[in-house]
mmCIF file of C-alpha atoms in Angstrom:
data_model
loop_
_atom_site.group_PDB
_atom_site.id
_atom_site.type_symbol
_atom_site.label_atom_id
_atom_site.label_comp_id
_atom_site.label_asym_id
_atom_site.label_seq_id
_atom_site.Cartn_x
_atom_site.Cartn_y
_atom_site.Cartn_z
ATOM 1 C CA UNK A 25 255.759 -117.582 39.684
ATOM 2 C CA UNK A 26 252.892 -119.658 39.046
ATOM 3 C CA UNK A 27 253.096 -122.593 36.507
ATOM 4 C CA UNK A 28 251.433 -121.852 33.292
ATOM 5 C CA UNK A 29 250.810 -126.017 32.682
ATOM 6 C CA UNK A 30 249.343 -125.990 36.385
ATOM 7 C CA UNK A 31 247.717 -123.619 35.898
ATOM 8 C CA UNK A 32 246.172 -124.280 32.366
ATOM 9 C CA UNK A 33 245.322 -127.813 33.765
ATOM 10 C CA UNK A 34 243.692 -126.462 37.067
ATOM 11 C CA UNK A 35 241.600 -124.715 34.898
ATOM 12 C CA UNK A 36 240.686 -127.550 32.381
ATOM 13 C CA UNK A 37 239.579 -129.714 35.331
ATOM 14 C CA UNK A 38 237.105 -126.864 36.742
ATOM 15 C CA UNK A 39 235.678 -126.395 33.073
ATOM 16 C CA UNK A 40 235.525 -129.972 32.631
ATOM 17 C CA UNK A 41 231.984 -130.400 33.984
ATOM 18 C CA UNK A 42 230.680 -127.815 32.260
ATOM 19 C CA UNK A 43 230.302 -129.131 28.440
ATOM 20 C CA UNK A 44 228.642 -132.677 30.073
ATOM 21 C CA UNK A 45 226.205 -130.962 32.433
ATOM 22 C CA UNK A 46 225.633 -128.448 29.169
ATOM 23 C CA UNK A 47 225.437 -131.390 26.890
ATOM 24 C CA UNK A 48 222.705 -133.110 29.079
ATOM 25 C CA UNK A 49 220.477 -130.534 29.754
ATOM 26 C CA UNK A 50 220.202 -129.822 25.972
ATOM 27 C CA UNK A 51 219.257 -133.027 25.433
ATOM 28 C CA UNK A 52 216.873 -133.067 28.391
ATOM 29 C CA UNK A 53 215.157 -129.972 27.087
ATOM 30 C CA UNK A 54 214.979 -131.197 23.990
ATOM 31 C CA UNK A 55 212.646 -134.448 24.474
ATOM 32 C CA UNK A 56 210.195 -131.492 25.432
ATOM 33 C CA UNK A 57 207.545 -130.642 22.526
ATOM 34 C CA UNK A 58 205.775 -127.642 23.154
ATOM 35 C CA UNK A 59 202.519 -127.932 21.701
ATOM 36 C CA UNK A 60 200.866 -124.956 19.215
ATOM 37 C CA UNK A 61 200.065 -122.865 22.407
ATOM 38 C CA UNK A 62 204.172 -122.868 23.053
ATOM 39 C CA UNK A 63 203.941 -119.872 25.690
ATOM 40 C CA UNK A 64 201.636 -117.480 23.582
ATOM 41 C CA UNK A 65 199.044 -115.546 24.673
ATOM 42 C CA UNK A 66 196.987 -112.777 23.250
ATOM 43 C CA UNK A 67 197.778 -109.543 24.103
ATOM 44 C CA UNK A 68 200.645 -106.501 23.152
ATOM 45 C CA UNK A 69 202.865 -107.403 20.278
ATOM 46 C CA UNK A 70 203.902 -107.275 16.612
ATOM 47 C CA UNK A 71 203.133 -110.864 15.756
ATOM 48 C CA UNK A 72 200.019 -111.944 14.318
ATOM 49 C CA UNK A 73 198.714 -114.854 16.260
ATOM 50 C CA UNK A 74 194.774 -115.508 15.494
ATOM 51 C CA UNK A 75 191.979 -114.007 13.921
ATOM 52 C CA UNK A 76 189.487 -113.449 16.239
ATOM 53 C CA UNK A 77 185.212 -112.086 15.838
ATOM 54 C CA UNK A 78 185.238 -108.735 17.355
ATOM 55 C CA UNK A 79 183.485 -108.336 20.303
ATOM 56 C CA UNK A 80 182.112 -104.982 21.933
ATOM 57 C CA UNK A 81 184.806 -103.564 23.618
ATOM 58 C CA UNK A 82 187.084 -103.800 20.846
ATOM 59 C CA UNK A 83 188.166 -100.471 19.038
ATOM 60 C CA UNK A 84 187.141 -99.969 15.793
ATOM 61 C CA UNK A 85 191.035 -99.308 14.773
ATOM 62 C CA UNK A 86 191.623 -103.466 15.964
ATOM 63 C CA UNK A 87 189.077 -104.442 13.060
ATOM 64 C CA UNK A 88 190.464 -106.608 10.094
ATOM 65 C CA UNK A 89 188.595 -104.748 7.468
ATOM 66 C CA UNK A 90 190.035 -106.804 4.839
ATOM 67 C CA UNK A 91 189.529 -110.129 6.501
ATOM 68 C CA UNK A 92 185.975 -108.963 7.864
ATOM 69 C CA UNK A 93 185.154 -108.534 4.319
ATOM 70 C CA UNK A 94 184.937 -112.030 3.742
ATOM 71 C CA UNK A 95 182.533 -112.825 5.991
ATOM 72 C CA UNK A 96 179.464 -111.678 7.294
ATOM 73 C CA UNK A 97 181.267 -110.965 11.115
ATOM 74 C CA UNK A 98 183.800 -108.887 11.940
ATOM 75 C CA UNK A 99 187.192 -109.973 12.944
ATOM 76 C CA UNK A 100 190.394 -108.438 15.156
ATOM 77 C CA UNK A 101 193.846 -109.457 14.893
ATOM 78 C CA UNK A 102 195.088 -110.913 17.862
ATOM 79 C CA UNK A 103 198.634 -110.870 18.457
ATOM 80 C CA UNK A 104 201.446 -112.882 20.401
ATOM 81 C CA UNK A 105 201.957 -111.876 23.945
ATOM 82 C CA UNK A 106 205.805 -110.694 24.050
ATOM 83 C CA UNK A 107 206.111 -108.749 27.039
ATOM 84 C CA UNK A 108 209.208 -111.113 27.906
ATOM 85 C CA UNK A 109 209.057 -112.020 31.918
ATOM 86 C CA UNK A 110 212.111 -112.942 34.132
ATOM 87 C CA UNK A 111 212.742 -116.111 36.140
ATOM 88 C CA UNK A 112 214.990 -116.470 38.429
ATOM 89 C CA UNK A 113 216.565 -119.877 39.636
ATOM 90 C CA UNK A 114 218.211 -120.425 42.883
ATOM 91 C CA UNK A 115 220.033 -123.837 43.179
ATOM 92 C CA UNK A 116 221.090 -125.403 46.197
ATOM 93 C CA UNK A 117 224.900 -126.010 45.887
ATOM 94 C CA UNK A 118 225.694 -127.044 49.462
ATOM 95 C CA UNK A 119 227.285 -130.257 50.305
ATOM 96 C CA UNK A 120 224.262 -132.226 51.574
ATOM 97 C CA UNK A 121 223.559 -132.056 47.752
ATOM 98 C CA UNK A 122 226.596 -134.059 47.051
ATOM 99 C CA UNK A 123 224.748 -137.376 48.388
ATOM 100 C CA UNK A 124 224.141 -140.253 46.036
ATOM 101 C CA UNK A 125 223.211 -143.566 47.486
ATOM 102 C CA UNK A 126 223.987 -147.391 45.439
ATOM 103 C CA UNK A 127 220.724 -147.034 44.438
ATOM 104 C CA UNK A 128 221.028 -143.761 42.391
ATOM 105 C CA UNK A 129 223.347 -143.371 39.606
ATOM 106 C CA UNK A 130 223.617 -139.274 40.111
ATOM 107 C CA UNK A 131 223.950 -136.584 43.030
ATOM 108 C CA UNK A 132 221.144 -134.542 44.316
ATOM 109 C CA UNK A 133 223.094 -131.686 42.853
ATOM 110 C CA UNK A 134 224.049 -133.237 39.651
ATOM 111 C CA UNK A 135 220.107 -133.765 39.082
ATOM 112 C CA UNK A 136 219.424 -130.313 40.197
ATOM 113 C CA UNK A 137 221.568 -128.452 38.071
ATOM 114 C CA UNK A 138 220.578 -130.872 35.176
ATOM 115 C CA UNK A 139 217.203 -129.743 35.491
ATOM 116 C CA UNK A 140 217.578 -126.052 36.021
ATOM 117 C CA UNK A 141 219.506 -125.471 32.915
ATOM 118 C CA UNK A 142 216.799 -127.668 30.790
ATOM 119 C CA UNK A 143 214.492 -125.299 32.314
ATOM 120 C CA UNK A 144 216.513 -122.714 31.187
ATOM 121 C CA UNK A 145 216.658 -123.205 28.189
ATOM 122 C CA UNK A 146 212.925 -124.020 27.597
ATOM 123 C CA UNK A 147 212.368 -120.884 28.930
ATOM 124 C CA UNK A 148 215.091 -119.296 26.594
ATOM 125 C CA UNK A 149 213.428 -120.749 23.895
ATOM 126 C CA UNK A 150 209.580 -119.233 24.906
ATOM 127 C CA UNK A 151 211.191 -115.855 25.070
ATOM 128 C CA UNK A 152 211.594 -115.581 28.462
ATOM 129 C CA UNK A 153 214.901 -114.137 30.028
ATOM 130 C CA UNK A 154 216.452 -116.266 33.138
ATOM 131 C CA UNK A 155 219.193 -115.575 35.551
ATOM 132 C CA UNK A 156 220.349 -116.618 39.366
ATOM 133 C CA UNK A 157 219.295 -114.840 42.224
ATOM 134 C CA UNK A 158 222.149 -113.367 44.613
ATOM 135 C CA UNK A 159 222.965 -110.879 41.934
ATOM 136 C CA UNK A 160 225.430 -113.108 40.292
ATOM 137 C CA UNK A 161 223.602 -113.286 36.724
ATOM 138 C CA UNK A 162 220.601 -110.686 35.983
ATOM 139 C CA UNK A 163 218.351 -112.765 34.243
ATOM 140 C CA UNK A 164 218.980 -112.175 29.954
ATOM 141 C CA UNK A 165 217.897 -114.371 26.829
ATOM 142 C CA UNK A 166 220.519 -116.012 24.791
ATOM 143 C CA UNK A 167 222.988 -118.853 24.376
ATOM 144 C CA UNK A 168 225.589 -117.188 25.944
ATOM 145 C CA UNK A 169 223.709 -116.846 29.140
ATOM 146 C CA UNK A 170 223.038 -120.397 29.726
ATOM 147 C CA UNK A 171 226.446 -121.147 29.027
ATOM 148 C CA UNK A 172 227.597 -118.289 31.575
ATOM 149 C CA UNK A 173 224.832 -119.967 34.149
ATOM 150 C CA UNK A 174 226.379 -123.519 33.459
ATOM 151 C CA UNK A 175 229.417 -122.128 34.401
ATOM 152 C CA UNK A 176 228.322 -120.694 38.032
ATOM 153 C CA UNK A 177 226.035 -123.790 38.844
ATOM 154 C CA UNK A 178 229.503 -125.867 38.066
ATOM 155 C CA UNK A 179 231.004 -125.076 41.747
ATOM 156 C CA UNK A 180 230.181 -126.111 44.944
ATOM 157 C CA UNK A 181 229.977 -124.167 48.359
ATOM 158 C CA UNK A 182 231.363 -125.085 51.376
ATOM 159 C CA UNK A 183 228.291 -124.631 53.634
ATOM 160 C CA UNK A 184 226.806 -127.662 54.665
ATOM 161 C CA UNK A 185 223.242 -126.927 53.581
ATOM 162 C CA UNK A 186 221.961 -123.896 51.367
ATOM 163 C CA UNK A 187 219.803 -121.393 51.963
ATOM 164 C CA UNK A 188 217.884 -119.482 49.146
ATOM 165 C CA UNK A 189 218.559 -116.101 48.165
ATOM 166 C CA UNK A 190 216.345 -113.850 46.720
ATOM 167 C CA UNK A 191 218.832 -111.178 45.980
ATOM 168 C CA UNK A 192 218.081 -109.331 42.635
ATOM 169 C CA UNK A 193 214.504 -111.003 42.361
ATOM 170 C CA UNK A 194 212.211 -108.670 40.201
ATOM 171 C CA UNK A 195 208.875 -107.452 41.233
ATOM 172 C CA UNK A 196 205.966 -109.680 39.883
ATOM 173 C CA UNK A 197 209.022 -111.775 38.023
ATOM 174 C CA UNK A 198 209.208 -115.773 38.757
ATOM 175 C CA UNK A 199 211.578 -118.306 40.583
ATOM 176 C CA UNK A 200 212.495 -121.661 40.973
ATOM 177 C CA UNK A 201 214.106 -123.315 44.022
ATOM 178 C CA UNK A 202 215.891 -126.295 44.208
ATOM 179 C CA UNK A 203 217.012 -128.095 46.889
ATOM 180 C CA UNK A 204 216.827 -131.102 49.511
ATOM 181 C CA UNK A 205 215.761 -128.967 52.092
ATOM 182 C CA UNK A 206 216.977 -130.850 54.659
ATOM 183 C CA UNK A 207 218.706 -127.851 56.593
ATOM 184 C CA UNK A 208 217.081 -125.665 59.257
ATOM 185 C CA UNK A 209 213.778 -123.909 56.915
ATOM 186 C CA UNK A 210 213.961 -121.057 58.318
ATOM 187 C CA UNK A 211 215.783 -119.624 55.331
ATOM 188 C CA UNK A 212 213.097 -120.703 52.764
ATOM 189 C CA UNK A 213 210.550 -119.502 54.894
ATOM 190 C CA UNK A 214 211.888 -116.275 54.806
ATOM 191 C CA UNK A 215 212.902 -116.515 51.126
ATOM 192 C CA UNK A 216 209.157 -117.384 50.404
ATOM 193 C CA UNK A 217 207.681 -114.429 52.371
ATOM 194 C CA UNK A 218 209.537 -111.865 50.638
ATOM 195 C CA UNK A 219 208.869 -113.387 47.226
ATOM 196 C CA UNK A 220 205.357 -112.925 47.530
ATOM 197 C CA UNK A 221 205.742 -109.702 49.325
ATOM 198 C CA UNK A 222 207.293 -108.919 45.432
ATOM 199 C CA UNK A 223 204.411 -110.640 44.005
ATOM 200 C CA UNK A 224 207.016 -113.342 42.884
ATOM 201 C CA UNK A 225 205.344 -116.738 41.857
ATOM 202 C CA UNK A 226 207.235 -119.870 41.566
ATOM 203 C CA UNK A 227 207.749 -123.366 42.528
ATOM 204 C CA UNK A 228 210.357 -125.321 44.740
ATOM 205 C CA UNK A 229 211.257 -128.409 43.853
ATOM 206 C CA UNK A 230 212.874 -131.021 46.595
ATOM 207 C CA UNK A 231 215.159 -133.650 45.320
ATOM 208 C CA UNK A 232 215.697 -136.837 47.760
ATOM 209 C CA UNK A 233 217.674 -139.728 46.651
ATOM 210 C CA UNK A 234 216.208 -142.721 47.886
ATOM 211 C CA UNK A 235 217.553 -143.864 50.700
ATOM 212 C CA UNK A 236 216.451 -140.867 52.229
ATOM 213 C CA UNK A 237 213.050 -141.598 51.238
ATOM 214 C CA UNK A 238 213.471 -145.231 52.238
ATOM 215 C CA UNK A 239 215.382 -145.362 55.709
ATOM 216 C CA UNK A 240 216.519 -149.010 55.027
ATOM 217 C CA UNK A 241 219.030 -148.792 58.259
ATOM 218 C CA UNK A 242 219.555 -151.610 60.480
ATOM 219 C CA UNK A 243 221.626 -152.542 63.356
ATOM 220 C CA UNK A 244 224.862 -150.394 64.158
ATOM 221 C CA UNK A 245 225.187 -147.153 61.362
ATOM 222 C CA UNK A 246 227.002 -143.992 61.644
ATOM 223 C CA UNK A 247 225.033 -141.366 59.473
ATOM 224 C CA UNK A 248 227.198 -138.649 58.965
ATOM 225 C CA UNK A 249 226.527 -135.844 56.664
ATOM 226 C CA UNK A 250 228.773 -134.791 53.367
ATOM 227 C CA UNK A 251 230.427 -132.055 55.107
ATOM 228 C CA UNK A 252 231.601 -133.640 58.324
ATOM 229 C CA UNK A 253 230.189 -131.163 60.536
ATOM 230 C CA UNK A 254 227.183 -133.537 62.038
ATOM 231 C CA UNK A 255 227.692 -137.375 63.015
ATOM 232 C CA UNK A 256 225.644 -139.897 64.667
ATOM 233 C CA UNK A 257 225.959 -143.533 65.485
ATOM 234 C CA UNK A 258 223.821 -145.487 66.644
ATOM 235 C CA UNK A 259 223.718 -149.416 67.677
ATOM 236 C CA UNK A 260 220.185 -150.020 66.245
ATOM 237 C CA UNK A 261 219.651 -148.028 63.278
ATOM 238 C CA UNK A 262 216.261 -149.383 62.930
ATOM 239 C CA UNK A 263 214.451 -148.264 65.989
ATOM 240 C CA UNK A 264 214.761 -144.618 64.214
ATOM 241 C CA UNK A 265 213.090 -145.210 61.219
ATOM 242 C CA UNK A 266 209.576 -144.482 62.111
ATOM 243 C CA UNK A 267 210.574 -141.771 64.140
ATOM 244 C CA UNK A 268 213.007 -140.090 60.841
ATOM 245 C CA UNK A 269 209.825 -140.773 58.306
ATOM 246 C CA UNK A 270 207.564 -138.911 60.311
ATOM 247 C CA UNK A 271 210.103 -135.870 60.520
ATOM 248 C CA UNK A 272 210.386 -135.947 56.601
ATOM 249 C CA UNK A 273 206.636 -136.173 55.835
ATOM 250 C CA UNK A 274 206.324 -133.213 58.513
ATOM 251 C CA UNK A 275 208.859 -131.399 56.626
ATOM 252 C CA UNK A 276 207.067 -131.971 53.511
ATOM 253 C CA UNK A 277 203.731 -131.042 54.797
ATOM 254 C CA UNK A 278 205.482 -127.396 56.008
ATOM 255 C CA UNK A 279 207.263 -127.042 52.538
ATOM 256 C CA UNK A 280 204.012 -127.393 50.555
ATOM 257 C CA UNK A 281 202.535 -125.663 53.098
ATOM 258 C CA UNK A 282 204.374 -122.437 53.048
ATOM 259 C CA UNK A 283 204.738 -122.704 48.822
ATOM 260 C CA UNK A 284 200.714 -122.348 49.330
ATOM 261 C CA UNK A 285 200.823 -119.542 51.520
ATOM 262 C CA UNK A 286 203.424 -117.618 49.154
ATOM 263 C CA UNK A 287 200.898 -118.598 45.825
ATOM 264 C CA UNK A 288 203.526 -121.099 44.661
ATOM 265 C CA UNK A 289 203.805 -124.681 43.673
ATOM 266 C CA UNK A 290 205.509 -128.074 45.453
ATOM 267 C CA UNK A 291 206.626 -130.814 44.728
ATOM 268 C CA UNK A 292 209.468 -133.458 45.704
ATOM 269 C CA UNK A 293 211.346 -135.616 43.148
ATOM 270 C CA UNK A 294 213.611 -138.851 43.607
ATOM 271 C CA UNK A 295 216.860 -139.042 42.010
ATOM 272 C CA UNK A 296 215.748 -142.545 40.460
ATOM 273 C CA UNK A 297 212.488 -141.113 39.187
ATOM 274 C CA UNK A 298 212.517 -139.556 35.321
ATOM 275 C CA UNK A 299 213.759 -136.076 35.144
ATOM 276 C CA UNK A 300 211.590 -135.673 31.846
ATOM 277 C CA UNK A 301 209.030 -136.488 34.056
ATOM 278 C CA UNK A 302 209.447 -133.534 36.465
ATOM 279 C CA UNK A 303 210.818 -131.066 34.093
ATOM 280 C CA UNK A 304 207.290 -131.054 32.733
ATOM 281 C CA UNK A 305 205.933 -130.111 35.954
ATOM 282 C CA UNK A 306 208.725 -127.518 35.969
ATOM 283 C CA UNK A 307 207.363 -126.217 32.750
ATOM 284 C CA UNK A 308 204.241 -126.286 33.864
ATOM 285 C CA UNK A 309 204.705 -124.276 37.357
ATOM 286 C CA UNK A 310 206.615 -121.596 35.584
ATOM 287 C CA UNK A 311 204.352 -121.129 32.969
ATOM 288 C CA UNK A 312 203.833 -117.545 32.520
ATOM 289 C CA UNK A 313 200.154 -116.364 33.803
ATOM 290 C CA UNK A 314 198.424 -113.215 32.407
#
C-alpha cells in the first residue's frame, strides 16, 4: 500500500518548481510594454479601433455617416483585428539542456522554459491562444492554460538531446523552438520542412551557455555530456578549440540557414545575456502578420 506522506511529499517536490518558474516568467513578461499598436490590426471585428477617410473600394454600408458629417470627407470605422491565431511552442527538455557552467547562474533549460512561458503569456495577453506541439496541450487562451503548460515544461526527458515535434501544429498557425541544438539536426530540419509545408511561420531560438560559446579548455579535460551516454578525454584540450568553434559557427550558419528557407527567424542567445533582451525579439518574430 503506498504511503500517503510519501506520496503527498513526492508530489510536493515535482510541483515545487512550478510556482518559481510561474512566478518568474510573470515578472519577465511583465517588464514588457506594448506600445498603442499592442497586436491590433485593422480588419474583421466588433471593436472600434480608428476612424479612417474612406477610400474607393470601401462600401457605402462602412461609412460613418454621423462622424462624416463633421467634416467635409468621409470616414469608415476601422475595427480591431480579432481573428485570434495559434502558436505553438516546442521546448527542448533533453538533458544537454541541463548544462550550466560557473559562469552562468541558470540552465539552458531553466532559461528556456523561463522564456517560453513569458512569451506565453504576452501572447495570452494580445489575444492569441498558445499550446505545445506533440498533442500534449492544443493551444487555448487563459490563465489556466499557462499554468497547465508550466506544469508540462516542469519535467525533464531522458533523451540526451531533443528533437522538435510538430505534432498538432495548425495550418498557417505559428511556432517557436527552443533549444541548444547541439544534437544531430536532422530532426529540425525535418521539423522546419513540414512547418512551412503548413505554411507555419516561426522562429527558433538557440540558447548556449558560455562556455560553449567560449571553449576556454586547456591541457587534460574529459567533456562528457549530461546524460552519460558520450565521453571524451583528451590530454590537450586546447588543440580542439579552433577546430570545435568552427563546427559551432557551421552549425549556426545551417540553423539560420534552414529558418530562411522555411520563412522563419534565428537567432542564438547566451545564458548570461538579458532575457528581456531576447524576449523582445521573441515578441517581435511571433508577431502576428496579416
Amino acid at each position: 500500500m503506498t504511503d500517503p506522506l510519501a506520496l503527498r511529499a513526492e508530489a510536493e517536490h515535482l510541483a515545487s518548481p512550478m510556482p518559481t518558474l510561474l512566478a518568474e516568467a510573470e515578472h519577465l513578461a511583465t517588464t514588457v510594454i506594448l506600445g498603442e499598436h499592442g497586436r491590433r490590426r485593422a480588419g474583421l471585428g466588433d471593436t472600434f479601433w480608428q476612424y479612417r477617410p474612406a477610400q474607393d473600394h470601401d462600401e457605402a454600408r462602412l461609412i460613418d455617416w454621423r462622424r462624416s458629417a463633421r467634416s467635409d470627407s468621409t470616414f469608415v470605422q476601422d475595427k480591431e483585428w480579432q481573428i485570434a491565431q495559434s502558436v505553438l511552442l516546442w521546448i527542448d527538455r533533453g538533458a544537454s539542456m541541463g548544462f550550466t557552467s560557473l559562469k552562468s547562474e541558470e540552465t539552458k533549460g531553466h532559461r528556456a522554459r523561463v522564456l517560453a512561458l513569458a512569451t506565453s503569456i504576452l501572447m495570452v495577453r494580445g489575444g492569441e491562444r498558445v499550446g505545445l506541439t506533440g498533442l500534449r496541450l492544443p493551444p487555448r487562451r487563459g490563465v489556466a492554460q499557462i499554468e497547465q503548460m508550466a506544469s508540462i515544461l516542469a519535467e525533464d526527458e531522458q533523451a540526451e538531446y531533443g528533437s522538435p515535434v510538430t505534432d498538432g501544429m495548425l495550418p498557417h498557425s505559428r511556432a517557436l523552438f527552443i533549444s541548444d541544438f547541439l544534437g544531430d539536426l536532422s530532426g529540425a530540419e525535418d521539423a522546419l520542412l513540414r512547418a512551412a509545408d503548413r505554411g507555419v511561420g516561426g522562429a527558433l531560438l538557440q540558447i548556449l551557455d558560455p562556455q560553449e560559446e567560449e571553449f576556454p579548455f586547456d591541457g587534460r579535460t574529459i567533456f562528457e555530456s549530461m546524460g552519460g551516454t558520450l565521453k571524451h578525454e583528451t590530454l590537450r584540450a586546447r588543440d580542439l578549440k579552433a577546430e570545435y568553434l568552427e563546427r559551432l559557427a557551421e552549425r549556426k550558419d545551417r540553423l539560420a540557414h534552414l529558418a530562411r528557407t522555411a520563412g522563419w527567424q534565428f537567432h542564438t542567445h547566451h545564458t548570461m545575456q538579458s532575457a528581456m533582451s531576447v524576449l523582445l525579439w521573441l515578441f517581435g518574430a511571433l508577431e502576428r502578420k496579416r
